[in-house]
Steps between C-alpha positions, in 0.01 A plus 500: 500500500302580808201277587168625621580475874814712453305774311226508768777514756653811342161654457431429870838651591430821300151544640621436855764767469262736337238452782768533766625822347147633489452389858824677615397818319148492669657454849783749483347775272122502488369357835456794729310307753818325613674830518224647723513198734865514523502868584215438755701232660816728528307797641302288752627481858495148631467585863170684453185289553262527211137418516290375224775316313367215275677183467586569136664830594704320773599231256617751247704680768666179616577396136647833410736474802668191367848561383568538124733181478215287641261637229773433238537138606127448514446623151836406337503119573166421338574737223838342414353150540234577240750667273735208515220249432390701199863518394551124539208445270711655212768234520520232229505204751155451644646295785660812647184703517436596863845418643551881591206485745642460856283212630547299176887570504524388862295185415727418205826565699365266780394243248851505328655460848300198593553338157873559538509348845287204374737455211811502715354244726415272214850532364661425844289181512615372162798271510761536241569187306840467313482270192 
């Protein structure tokens, strides 16, 4: 039997995937502005000085010149982090919620390492007593 948090987690995962599918469809099928800007960037000669360029146009040109792998990393890491957080909300154990998020995961791993070192130091200080 699922509890309320798990049900809301599955609803959140479903809505998140639906919204991301709609966003991908919008970006790759509907949005003509990006296509026009990309074509304008390709057809433009970088050596020719242009007068009257606004800072927004200059920013768009610079952002469009970034490689695809960089755009993928910029959008994929937060996307996956949010998805994994929502997915972790669907688990039965509430203590494991959020362990998939990178900063929390690193903190848990570091904390486990410190407690292991502390426990091993305490064990080495104990003296064994034979009776």
